Coordinates of N, CA and C and ligand atoms in Angstrom, one line a residue:
M1 N 18.5 35.4 21.8 CA 17.8 35.8 20.6 C 18.7 36.6 19.6
D2 N 19.5 37.6 20.2 CA 20.4 38.3 19.4 C 21.5 37.4 18.8
N3 N 21.8 36.4 19.6 CA 22.8 35.4 19.1 C 22.3 34.7 17.8
L4 N 21.0 34.3 17.9 CA 20.4 33.6 16.8 C 20.4 34.4 15.6
I5 N 20.1 35.7 15.7 CA 20.0 36.6 14.6 C 21.5 36.7 14.0
A6 N 22.4 36.9 14.8 CA 23.8 37.0 14.4 C 24.2 35.7 13.6
N7 N 23.8 34.6 14.1 CA 24.2 33.3 13.5 C 23.5 33.2 12.1
L8 N 22.2 33.7 12.1 CA 21.5 33.6 10.8 C 22.1 34.5 9.8
L9 N 22.5 35.7 10.3 CA 23.1 36.7 9.3 C 24.4 36.1 8.8
G10 N 25.2 35.5 9.7 CA 26.5 34.9 9.3 C 26.3 33.8 8.3
T11 N 25.2 33.0 8.5 CA 24.9 32.0 7.5 C 24.6 32.5 6.2
V12 N 23.8 33.6 6.2 CA 23.4 34.3 4.9 C 24.6 34.8 4.2
V13 N 25.5 35.4 5.0 CA 26.7 36.0 4.4 C 27.6 34.9 3.7
I14 N 27.7 33.8 4.5 CA 28.5 32.7 3.9 C 27.8 32.1 2.7
A15 N 26.5 32.0 2.7 CA 25.8 31.5 1.5 C 26.0 32.4 0.3
L16 N 26.0 33.7 0.6 CA 26.2 34.7 -0.5 C 27.6 34.6 -1.1
I17 N 28.6 34.4 -0.2 CA 30.0 34.2 -0.7 C 30.1 33.0 -1.5
I18 N 29.5 31.9 -1.1 CA 29.5 30.7 -1.8 C 28.9 30.8 -3.2
W19 N 27.7 31.5 -3.1 CA 26.9 31.7 -4.4 C 27.7 32.6 -5.3
W20 N 28.4 33.6 -4.8 CA 29.3 34.5 -5.6 C 30.3 33.7 -6.3
F21 N 31.0 32.8 -5.6 CA 32.1 32.0 -6.2 C 31.5 31.1 -7.3
W22 N 30.4 30.5 -6.9 CA 29.7 29.6 -7.8 C 29.4 30.3 -9.1
Y23 N 28.9 31.5 -8.9 CA 28.5 32.3 -10.0 C 29.6 32.8 -10.9
S24 N 30.8 33.0 -10.3 CA 31.9 33.5 -11.1 C 32.6 32.4 -11.9
K25 N 32.1 31.2 -11.7 CA 32.7 30.1 -12.5 C 32.5 30.2 -14.0
P26 N 31.3 30.6 -14.5 CA 31.2 30.6 -16.0 C 32.2 31.5 -16.6
E27 N 32.7 32.5 -15.9 CA 33.8 33.4 -16.5 C 35.0 32.6 -16.9
A28 N 35.4 31.7 -16.0 CA 36.6 30.8 -16.2 C 36.3 30.0 -17.5
K29 N 35.1 29.5 -17.6 CA 34.8 28.6 -18.7 C 34.9 29.4 -20.0
K30 N 34.4 30.6 -19.9 CA 34.5 31.5 -21.1 C 35.9 31.6 -21.6
L31 N 36.9 31.8 -20.7 CA 38.3 31.9 -21.0 C 38.7 30.6 -21.8
K32 N 38.3 29.5 -21.3 CA 38.7 28.2 -21.9 C 38.1 28.1 -23.3
D33 N 37.0 28.8 -23.5 CA 36.4 28.8 -24.8 C 36.9 29.8 -25.8
S34 N 38.0 30.5 -25.4 CA 38.4 31.5 -26.4 C 39.2 30.9 -27.5
V35 N 38.6 30.0 -28.2 CA 39.1 29.4 -29.4 C 38.1 29.8 -30.5
I36 N 38.7 30.4 -31.6 CA 37.8 30.8 -32.7 C 38.2 30.0 -33.9
D37 N 37.3 29.2 -34.5 CA 37.5 28.4 -35.7 C 37.4 29.3 -36.9
I38 N 38.4 29.2 -37.7 CA 38.5 30.0 -39.0 C 38.7 29.0 -40.1
L39 N 37.8 29.0 -41.0 CA 37.9 28.2 -42.2 C 38.6 29.0 -43.3
V40 N 39.5 28.3 -44.0 CA 40.2 29.0 -45.1 C 39.8 28.2 -46.4
D41 N 39.0 28.8 -47.1 CA 38.5 28.2 -48.4 C 37.9 29.2 -49.3
N42 N 37.9 28.9 -50.6 CA 37.3 29.7 -51.6 C 37.7 31.2 -51.6
G43 N 38.9 31.4 -51.2 CA 39.4 32.8 -51.3 C 39.0 33.7 -50.1
V44 N 38.3 33.1 -49.1 CA 38.0 33.9 -47.9 C 38.2 33.1 -46.6
Y45 N 38.5 34.0 -45.6 CA 38.5 33.4 -44.2 C 37.1 33.5 -43.7
E46 N 36.7 32.5 -43.1 CA 35.3 32.4 -42.6 C 35.3 32.1 -41.1
P47 N 35.1 33.0 -40.1 CA 34.7 34.4 -40.4 C 36.0 35.2 -40.7
S48 N 35.7 36.3 -41.4 CA 36.9 37.2 -41.7 C 37.0 38.4 -40.8
R49 N 36.0 38.6 -40.0 CA 36.1 39.7 -39.0 C 35.8 39.1 -37.6
I50 N 36.9 39.3 -36.8 CA 36.8 38.6 -35.5 C 37.0 39.7 -34.4
E51 N 36.0 39.7 -33.5 CA 36.1 40.7 -32.4 C 36.6 40.0 -31.2
I52 N 37.6 40.6 -30.6 CA 38.1 40.0 -29.3 C 38.4 41.1 -28.3
E53 N 38.7 40.6 -27.1 CA 38.9 41.6 -26.0 C 40.4 41.8 -25.8
V54 N 40.7 43.1 -25.5 CA 42.1 43.5 -25.2 C 42.6 42.7 -24.0
G55 N 43.9 42.3 -24.1 CA 44.5 41.6 -23.0 C 44.1 40.2 -22.8
K56 N 43.2 39.7 -23.6 CA 42.8 38.3 -23.4 C 43.4 37.4 -24.5
K57 N 44.0 36.3 -24.0 CA 44.6 35.4 -24.9 C 43.6 34.6 -25.7
I58 N 43.8 34.6 -27.0 CA 42.9 34.0 -27.9 C 43.6 33.0 -28.8
S59 N 42.9 31.9 -29.1 CA 43.5 30.9 -29.9 C 42.7 30.9 -31.2
L60 N 43.3 31.2 -32.3 CA 42.7 31.2 -33.6 C 43.0 29.9 -34.3
R61 N 42.0 29.1 -34.5 CA 42.1 27.8 -35.0 C 41.8 27.7 -36.5
F62 N 42.9 27.7 -37.3 CA 42.7 27.7 -38.7 C 42.5 26.3 -39.2
L63 N 41.6 26.2 -40.2 CA 41.5 25.0 -40.9 C 41.5 25.3 -42.4
R64 N 42.6 24.9 -43.1 CA 42.7 25.2 -44.5 C 42.2 24.1 -45.4
K65 N 41.2 24.5 -46.2 CA 40.6 23.5 -47.1 C 41.0 23.8 -48.5
D66 N 41.5 25.0 -48.7 CA 41.9 25.4 -50.1 C 43.3 24.9 -50.4
A67 N 43.5 24.1 -51.4 CA 44.7 23.5 -51.7 C 45.7 24.4 -52.5
S68 N 45.2 25.5 -53.0 CA 46.0 26.4 -53.8 C 47.1 27.0 -52.9
P69 N 48.3 27.2 -53.5 CA 49.4 27.8 -52.7 C 49.2 29.1 -52.1
C70 N 48.2 29.8 -52.7 CA 47.8 31.1 -52.2 C 47.4 31.1 -50.7
A71 N 46.8 30.0 -50.3 CA 46.3 29.9 -49.0 C 47.3 29.3 -48.0
E72 N 48.5 29.0 -48.4 CA 49.4 28.2 -47.6 C 50.0 28.9 -46.4
K73 N 49.9 30.2 -46.3 CA 50.4 31.0 -45.2 C 49.3 31.9 -44.7
V74 N 49.4 32.2 -43.4 CA 48.6 33.3 -42.8 C 49.6 34.2 -42.1
V75 N 49.4 35.5 -42.4 CA 50.3 36.5 -41.9 C 49.6 37.5 -41.0
F76 N 50.1 37.7 -39.8 CA 49.6 38.8 -38.9 C 50.7 39.8 -38.8
E77 N 50.7 40.7 -39.7 CA 51.8 41.7 -39.8 C 52.1 42.4 -38.4
D78 N 51.1 42.9 -37.8 CA 51.3 43.6 -36.6 C 51.8 42.8 -35.4
F79 N 51.6 41.5 -35.5 CA 52.0 40.6 -34.4 C 53.3 39.8 -34.8
D80 N 53.9 40.2 -36.0 CA 55.1 39.5 -36.4 C 54.9 38.0 -36.5
I81 N 53.7 37.6 -37.0 CA 53.4 36.2 -37.2 C 53.2 35.8 -38.6
S82 N 53.9 34.8 -39.1 CA 53.7 34.3 -40.4 C 53.9 32.8 -40.3
T83 N 52.8 32.1 -40.5 CA 52.7 30.7 -40.3 C 52.2 29.9 -41.4
D84 N 52.7 28.7 -41.6 CA 52.2 27.8 -42.7 C 50.9 27.2 -42.2
L85 N 50.0 27.1 -43.1 CA 48.8 26.4 -42.8 C 48.7 25.0 -43.5
P86 N 49.0 24.0 -42.8 CA 48.9 22.7 -43.5 C 47.5 22.4 -44.0
L87 N 47.4 21.7 -45.2 CA 46.1 21.4 -45.8 C 45.3 20.4 -45.0
N88 N 44.1 20.8 -44.8 CA 43.2 19.9 -44.0 C 43.6 19.5 -42.6
E89 N 44.4 20.4 -42.0 CA 44.8 20.2 -40.7 C 44.5 21.4 -39.8
I90 N 44.3 21.2 -38.6 CA 44.1 22.3 -37.7 C 45.4 23.0 -37.3
K91 N 45.4 24.3 -37.3 CA 46.6 25.0 -36.9 C 46.2 26.1 -35.9
D92 N 46.6 26.1 -34.7 CA 46.3 27.1 -33.7 C 47.3 28.2 -33.7
I93 N 46.8 29.4 -33.7 CA 47.7 30.6 -33.5 C 47.2 31.3 -32.3
E94 N 48.1 31.5 -31.3 CA 47.7 32.2 -30.1 C 48.2 33.6 -30.1
I95 N 47.2 34.4 -29.8 CA 47.5 35.9 -29.8 C 46.9 36.5 -28.5
T96 N 47.7 37.4 -27.9 CA 47.2 38.2 -26.8 C 47.4 39.6 -27.2
P97 N 46.3 40.2 -27.7 CA 46.4 41.6 -28.1 C 46.5 42.6 -26.9
D98 N 47.5 43.5 -26.9 CA 47.6 44.4 -25.7 C 47.1 45.8 -26.0
K99 N 46.7 46.0 -27.2 CA 46.1 47.4 -27.6 C 44.9 47.2 -28.4
P100 N 43.9 48.1 -28.1 CA 42.7 48.0 -29.0 C 43.1 48.5 -30.4
G101 N 42.3 48.1 -31.3 CA 42.5 48.5 -32.7 C 42.1 47.5 -33.7
E102 N 42.4 47.7 -35.0 CA 42.0 46.7 -36.0 C 43.3 46.2 -36.6
Y103 N 43.4 44.9 -36.6 CA 44.6 44.3 -37.2 C 44.3 43.4 -38.3
R104 N 45.0 43.6 -39.4 CA 44.7 42.7 -40.6 C 45.4 41.4 -40.5
F105 N 44.8 40.4 -41.0 CA 45.6 39.2 -41.3 C 45.3 38.7 -42.7
T106 N 46.3 38.2 -43.4 CA 46.2 37.9 -44.8 C 47.0 36.7 -45.2
C107 N 46.8 36.2 -46.4 CA 47.7 35.2 -46.9 C 49.0 36.0 -47.4
Q108 N 50.0 35.3 -47.8 CA 51.2 36.0 -48.2 C 51.1 36.9 -49.4
M109 N 50.0 36.7 -50.2 CA 49.8 37.5 -51.4 C 48.7 38.6 -51.1
Q110 N 48.2 38.5 -49.9 CA 47.1 39.4 -49.5 C 45.9 39.3 -50.3
M111 N 45.6 38.1 -50.7 CA 44.3 37.9 -51.4 C 43.3 37.4 -50.4
Y112 N 43.7 36.6 -49.5 CA 42.8 36.3 -48.4 C 43.0 37.4 -47.4
Q113 N 41.9 37.9 -46.9 CA 42.0 39.0 -46.0 C 41.0 38.9 -44.8
G114 N 41.5 39.2 -43.7 CA 40.6 39.2 -42.5 C 41.1 40.3 -41.5
S115 N 40.2 40.5 -40.6 CA 40.7 41.5 -39.6 C 40.3 41.1 -38.2
L116 N 41.2 41.4 -37.3 CA 41.0 41.2 -35.9 C 40.7 42.5 -35.2
V117 N 39.5 42.6 -34.7 CA 39.0 43.8 -34.1 C 39.2 43.7 -32.5
V118 N 40.1 44.4 -32.0 CA 40.4 44.3 -30.6 C 39.7 45.5 -29.8
K119 N 38.9 45.1 -28.8 CA 38.2 46.1 -28.1 C 38.5 46.1 -26.6
Ligands
CU201 CU1 47.2 34.3 -51.3

């Protein structure tokens, strides 16, 4: 009888472990989803304020619709990033912020403005 209880307990523990691993799967999915679409048009980044987690790699997916030369670059001063945004094409910029804070990103003339809020 004691053996049966021990077996049952063992089974429950194994079931819990399996359930735990099953349950932690959505986390991994979340990581895969750390792509943020940013539209560049009409003088604004949309969204212009992006909250992200510290230490987590993020992909900022820019799509530039504004043909004016003003929008042709995006600059992340604090991350030493300055990248051309081709018109009507997707451009991914990967960033892994290692410190909390607020970081600006702008076009080269600083007319387009956005901020990356790292928590
Ligand atoms: Cu500009």
